[in-house]
Amino acid sequence: MKTRTFPGGIHPRYNKEISIREPLRDMVLPKEVIIPLSQHIGAPNKPLVGKGDYVMEGQVLGKSDSYVSSPVHSSVCGTVAEIAKKFHPALGFTMSVVIETDKSKSPGVYNETGAHDLAPDVVIGRIKDSGIVGMGGAAFPTHVKLTIPDGKKIKTLIINGAECEPFLTCDHTLMVRKTAEVGKGIELIMDIVRPEETYIAVEDNKKAAFFAFQKAISFSKRRAIRDIHLVIVKTKYPQGGEKQLVKAITGIEVPPGKLPLDVGCLIQNVGTAYAISEAIYRGKPLIERIVTISGDCLDKPGNYVVRVGTTIREMLECHGIEFKKEPKKVVVGGPMMGFAQPQLEVPILKNTSGILFLSDDIAEDRKEGNCLKCAKCVDVCPLRLSPTEIIRNVRVKKWDAVEKLYVSDCMECGACAYSCPSRIPLVQYIKEGKMALEKRKR
Ligand code: SF4
Ligand code: SF4
């Protein structure tokens, strides 16, 4: 089978072998959860509970009247200990509901509800009420993404099973161990957006996931499912980026400033498909997920089912995970786009794909040198931007020039910074440029 890809990109050390063959470990109820009221892109939620309230697992803790928003639910039964600003892995301090778990209550059991043949708008409503957001990183509300604006049509639906970030294997685990459930979620998405063609894209280092899907597709009784194209994309970073998948699969380049939707494409992550299936067929809101715990410091790396709101420290304690080496850096997410954490009292969120504990051997200090004009950053940029030109203009605050270089298109994948021999923190400069342009607009 032909392996597809996009121009540019990099080949970092993948380190997936650390966790990929470990068993999927079951959830252990934490003694406390910290649930940020907003875990999505869009309008913030208002709290619906107060200090001292007893809440049930799955109860809505916060919601907003805005369409572009997503409610949050309690991941445990317990008592609200406080509603206060708590540390969020990407945003600093945000309003959160802290719940002391009632350990006398067993975790909920979610059986098949028999909710089949629902109209697409009913399914979209349930996806919204279940708090489902993009699980592949950005946490954009899924009900908004699946509501195709008037005048637009989805020609190509792409299910993203690339998982191109090093170390992470949670999507791989899901694809191999929950193939049927992911498949049911894909069917629901297909019924909503009615694409002309559907692709499932898996990187060529995930053969087990490829074969699991191949089997599921060939045994399906439904014609539309048997017509799904299962494709192998090259193991290359950032192969899982939306525009990179569109290019690899359809050959279409999404123009600067445009979205995949503008060229008739919609991308959904395999984790989101699974969450949709759980919400519709089992009535389970998004209160837990699979998280990759990896790096070179742990005695028990692997993939763990974790309740949303569990802190990193508690997650380690619940599972008896110990350090065999002192971590120099703790990262939430992957090493390319993740966020370094100053502490372990940080909650795992709906879009937390991994937590990495990296020692001195991996987390090197990067001392910035002068630009050598080598253009390596330009060669690897998957969006054909010119990072070196952007930073030159950011440094002298020439914002018009920065804008003309399409800085707002940059997806902050970090491929340019990874390739830079002078270790210039290019993404930091790019973020500075984006922020300056945002301020100018206000
Ligand atoms: S971070 Fe931005 S500029 Fe750098 S390679 Fe990625 S998309 Fe290109
Ligand atoms: S890779 Fe680094 S040193 Fe080379 S041109 Fe880009 S910014 Fe300059």
PDB file of C-alpha atoms in Angstrom, residues 222-354:
ATOM      1  CA  ARG A 222     -22.753  -1.835   6.571  1.00  0.00           C
ATOM      2  CA  ARG A 223     -21.777  -0.942   3.021  1.00  0.00           C
ATOM      3  CA  ALA A 224     -20.705   2.619   3.983  1.00  0.00           C
ATOM      4  CA  ILE A 225     -18.225   1.196   6.499  1.00  0.00           C
ATOM      5  CA  ARG A 226     -16.798  -1.324   4.058  1.00  0.00           C
ATOM      6  CA  ASP A 227     -16.218   1.631   1.691  1.00  0.00           C
ATOM      7  CA  ILE A 228     -13.981   3.442   4.220  1.00  0.00           C
ATOM      8  CA  HIS A 229     -10.437   3.880   2.913  1.00  0.00           C
ATOM      9  CA  LEU A 230      -7.855   2.787   5.453  1.00  0.00           C
ATOM     10  CA  VAL A 231      -4.597   4.568   4.578  1.00  0.00           C
ATOM     11  CA  ILE A 232      -1.058   4.490   5.879  1.00  0.00           C
ATOM     12  CA  VAL A 233       0.659   7.825   6.326  1.00  0.00           C
ATOM     13  CA  LYS A 234       4.377   8.209   6.806  1.00  0.00           C
ATOM     14  CA  THR A 235       5.786   8.340  10.314  1.00  0.00           C
ATOM     15  CA  LYS A 236       6.841  11.955  10.301  1.00  0.00           C
ATOM     16  CA  TYR A 237       6.156  14.911  12.566  1.00  0.00           C
ATOM     17  CA  PRO A 238       3.641  16.711  12.377  1.00  0.00           C
ATOM     18  CA  GLN A 239       1.791  14.160  10.233  1.00  0.00           C
ATOM     19  CA  GLY A 240      -1.280  14.415  12.500  1.00  0.00           C
ATOM     20  CA  GLY A 241      -1.712  18.155  11.834  1.00  0.00           C
ATOM     21  CA  GLU A 242      -5.034  18.805  10.083  1.00  0.00           C
ATOM     22  CA  LYS A 243      -3.612  20.569   7.037  1.00  0.00           C
ATOM     23  CA  GLN A 244      -0.858  17.943   6.752  1.00  0.00           C
ATOM     24  CA  LEU A 245      -3.408  15.122   6.720  1.00  0.00           C
ATOM     25  CA  VAL A 246      -5.487  16.902   4.077  1.00  0.00           C
ATOM     26  CA  LYS A 247      -2.377  17.310   1.907  1.00  0.00           C
ATOM     27  CA  ALA A 248      -1.215  13.725   2.435  1.00  0.00           C
ATOM     28  CA  ILE A 249      -4.591  12.176   1.674  1.00  0.00           C
ATOM     29  CA  THR A 250      -6.248  14.415  -0.899  1.00  0.00           C
ATOM     30  CA  GLY A 251      -3.228  16.220  -2.348  1.00  0.00           C
ATOM     31  CA  ILE A 252      -5.017  19.524  -1.674  1.00  0.00           C
ATOM     32  CA  GLU A 253      -3.059  22.298   0.009  1.00  0.00           C
ATOM     33  CA  VAL A 254      -5.278  24.273   2.413  1.00  0.00           C
ATOM     34  CA  PRO A 255      -4.475  27.920   1.542  1.00  0.00           C
ATOM     35  CA  PRO A 256      -3.000  30.245   4.215  1.00  0.00           C
ATOM     36  CA  GLY A 257      -5.719  31.714   6.420  1.00  0.00           C
ATOM     37  CA  LYS A 258      -8.212  28.984   5.437  1.00  0.00           C
ATOM     38  CA  LEU A 259      -9.469  25.864   7.204  1.00  0.00           C
ATOM     39  CA  PRO A 260      -9.809  22.264   5.956  1.00  0.00           C
ATOM     40  CA  LEU A 261     -13.579  22.947   5.856  1.00  0.00           C
ATOM     41  CA  ASP A 262     -12.928  25.538   3.127  1.00  0.00           C
ATOM     42  CA  VAL A 263     -11.637  22.743   0.884  1.00  0.00           C
ATOM     43  CA  GLY A 264     -14.425  20.320   1.838  1.00  0.00           C
ATOM     44  CA  CYS A 265     -12.499  18.327   4.475  1.00  0.00           C
ATOM     45  CA  LEU A 266     -13.281  17.518   8.096  1.00  0.00           C
ATOM     46  CA  ILE A 267     -10.840  15.875  10.490  1.00  0.00           C
ATOM     47  CA  GLN A 268     -11.810  14.048  13.677  1.00  0.00           C
ATOM     48  CA  ASN A 269      -9.444  12.355  16.089  1.00  0.00           C
ATOM     49  CA  VAL A 270      -9.925   8.655  16.997  1.00  0.00           C
ATOM     50  CA  GLY A 271     -10.230   9.618  20.674  1.00  0.00           C
ATOM     51  CA  THR A 272     -13.100  11.950  19.858  1.00  0.00           C
ATOM     52  CA  ALA A 273     -14.824   9.189  17.871  1.00  0.00           C
ATOM     53  CA  TYR A 274     -14.524   6.923  20.917  1.00  0.00           C
ATOM     54  CA  ALA A 275     -15.915   9.602  23.257  1.00  0.00           C
ATOM     55  CA  ILE A 276     -18.880  10.114  20.892  1.00  0.00           C
ATOM     56  CA  SER A 277     -19.615   6.382  20.891  1.00  0.00           C
ATOM     57  CA  GLU A 278     -19.474   6.245  24.709  1.00  0.00           C
ATOM     58  CA  ALA A 279     -21.803   9.249  25.029  1.00  0.00           C
ATOM     59  CA  ILE A 280     -24.409   8.063  22.526  1.00  0.00           C
ATOM     60  CA  TYR A 281     -24.474   4.321  23.164  1.00  0.00           C
ATOM     61  CA  ARG A 282     -23.649   4.243  26.883  1.00  0.00           C
ATOM     62  CA  GLY A 283     -24.782   7.681  28.065  1.00  0.00           C
ATOM     63  CA  LYS A 284     -21.323   8.391  29.487  1.00  0.00           C
ATOM     64  CA  PRO A 285     -20.206  12.025  29.432  1.00  0.00           C
ATOM     65  CA  LEU A 286     -16.542  12.847  28.901  1.00  0.00           C
ATOM     66  CA  ILE A 287     -15.260  12.174  32.428  1.00  0.00           C
ATOM     67  CA  GLU A 288     -12.310   9.880  31.749  1.00  0.00           C
ATOM     68  CA  ARG A 289      -9.742   9.159  29.066  1.00  0.00           C
ATOM     69  CA  ILE A 290      -6.635   7.129  28.291  1.00  0.00           C
ATOM     70  CA  VAL A 291      -3.400   8.955  29.136  1.00  0.00           C
ATOM     71  CA  THR A 292       0.139   7.908  28.188  1.00  0.00           C
ATOM     72  CA  ILE A 293       2.489   8.123  31.168  1.00  0.00           C
ATOM     73  CA  SER A 294       6.008   7.965  29.771  1.00  0.00           C
ATOM     74  CA  GLY A 295       9.562   9.297  29.679  1.00  0.00           C
ATOM     75  CA  ASP A 296      12.810   7.794  30.925  1.00  0.00           C
ATOM     76  CA  CYS A 297      12.218   8.306  34.660  1.00  0.00           C
ATOM     77  CA  LEU A 298       9.394   5.901  35.619  1.00  0.00           C
ATOM     78  CA  ASP A 299       9.305   2.301  36.780  1.00  0.00           C
ATOM     79  CA  LYS A 300       5.796   1.720  35.295  1.00  0.00           C
ATOM     80  CA  PRO A 301       5.312   3.700  32.078  1.00  0.00           C
ATOM     81  CA  GLY A 302       2.234   2.807  30.049  1.00  0.00           C
ATOM     82  CA  ASN A 303      -1.315   3.811  29.207  1.00  0.00           C
ATOM     83  CA  TYR A 304      -3.745   4.432  32.034  1.00  0.00           C
ATOM     84  CA  VAL A 305      -7.480   5.111  32.184  1.00  0.00           C
ATOM     85  CA  VAL A 306      -7.730   8.291  34.246  1.00  0.00           C
ATOM     86  CA  ARG A 307     -10.668  10.299  35.598  1.00  0.00           C
ATOM     87  CA  VAL A 308     -10.669  13.933  34.427  1.00  0.00           C
ATOM     88  CA  GLY A 309      -9.483  16.174  37.266  1.00  0.00           C
ATOM     89  CA  THR A 310      -7.061  13.654  38.809  1.00  0.00           C
ATOM     90  CA  THR A 311      -3.814  15.481  39.577  1.00  0.00           C
ATOM     91  CA  ILE A 312      -0.513  14.197  38.239  1.00  0.00           C
ATOM     92  CA  ARG A 313       0.705  13.563  41.794  1.00  0.00           C
ATOM     93  CA  GLU A 314      -2.384  11.527  42.664  1.00  0.00           C
ATOM     94  CA  MET A 315      -2.266   9.622  39.427  1.00  0.00           C
ATOM     95  CA  LEU A 316       1.280   8.469  40.315  1.00  0.00           C
ATOM     96  CA  GLU A 317       0.275   7.615  43.891  1.00  0.00           C
ATOM     97  CA  CYS A 318      -2.929   5.744  42.932  1.00  0.00           C
ATOM     98  CA  HIS A 319      -0.975   3.428  40.652  1.00  0.00           C
ATOM     99  CA  GLY A 320       2.165   3.161  42.776  1.00  0.00           C
ATOM    100  CA  ILE A 321       4.331   4.607  39.998  1.00  0.00           C
ATOM    101  CA  GLU A 322       7.827   5.455  41.242  1.00  0.00           C
ATOM    102  CA  PHE A 323      10.745   7.406  39.840  1.00  0.00           C
ATOM    103  CA  LYS A 324      13.812   5.408  38.894  1.00  0.00           C
ATOM    104  CA  LYS A 325      15.539   8.655  37.832  1.00  0.00           C
ATOM    105  CA  GLU A 326      14.976  12.239  38.962  1.00  0.00           C
ATOM    106  CA  PRO A 327      12.825  14.026  36.343  1.00  0.00           C
ATOM    107  CA  LYS A 328      14.270  17.301  35.174  1.00  0.00           C
ATOM    108  CA  LYS A 329      11.148  18.232  33.262  1.00  0.00           C
ATOM    109  CA  VAL A 330       7.471  17.199  33.502  1.00  0.00           C
ATOM    110  CA  VAL A 331       5.490  17.830  30.329  1.00  0.00           C
ATOM    111  CA  VAL A 332       1.727  17.635  29.837  1.00  0.00           C
ATOM    112  CA  GLY A 333       1.111  16.529  26.223  1.00  0.00           C
ATOM    113  CA  GLY A 334       3.850  15.520  23.810  1.00  0.00           C
ATOM    114  CA  PRO A 335       7.411  16.841  23.846  1.00  0.00           C
ATOM    115  CA  MET A 336       6.861  18.940  20.711  1.00  0.00           C
ATOM    116  CA  MET A 337       3.675  20.821  21.579  1.00  0.00           C
ATOM    117  CA  GLY A 338       3.177  20.021  25.258  1.00  0.00           C
ATOM    118  CA  PHE A 339       3.487  22.317  28.285  1.00  0.00           C
ATOM    119  CA  ALA A 340       6.275  22.015  30.868  1.00  0.00           C
ATOM    120  CA  GLN A 341       4.837  21.993  34.397  1.00  0.00           C
ATOM    121  CA  PRO A 342       6.299  23.734  37.434  1.00  0.00           C
ATOM    122  CA  GLN A 343       4.491  21.373  39.865  1.00  0.00           C
ATOM    123  CA  LEU A 344       2.596  18.063  40.120  1.00  0.00           C
ATOM    124  CA  GLU A 345      -0.669  19.450  41.568  1.00  0.00           C
ATOM    125  CA  VAL A 346      -1.954  19.840  38.024  1.00  0.00           C
ATOM    126  CA  PRO A 347      -5.185  18.182  36.862  1.00  0.00           C
ATOM    127  CA  ILE A 348      -5.455  15.814  33.922  1.00  0.00           C
ATOM    128  CA  LEU A 349      -8.013  17.300  31.506  1.00  0.00           C
ATOM    129  CA  LYS A 350     -10.250  16.110  28.675  1.00  0.00           C
ATOM    130  CA  ASN A 351      -7.483  16.765  26.134  1.00  0.00           C
ATOM    131  CA  THR A 352      -4.496  15.520  28.171  1.00  0.00           C
ATOM    132  CA  SER A 353      -2.974  12.871  25.934  1.00  0.00           C
ATOM    133  CA  GLY A 354       0.184  12.262  27.928  1.00  0.00           C
TER     134      GLY A 354
END
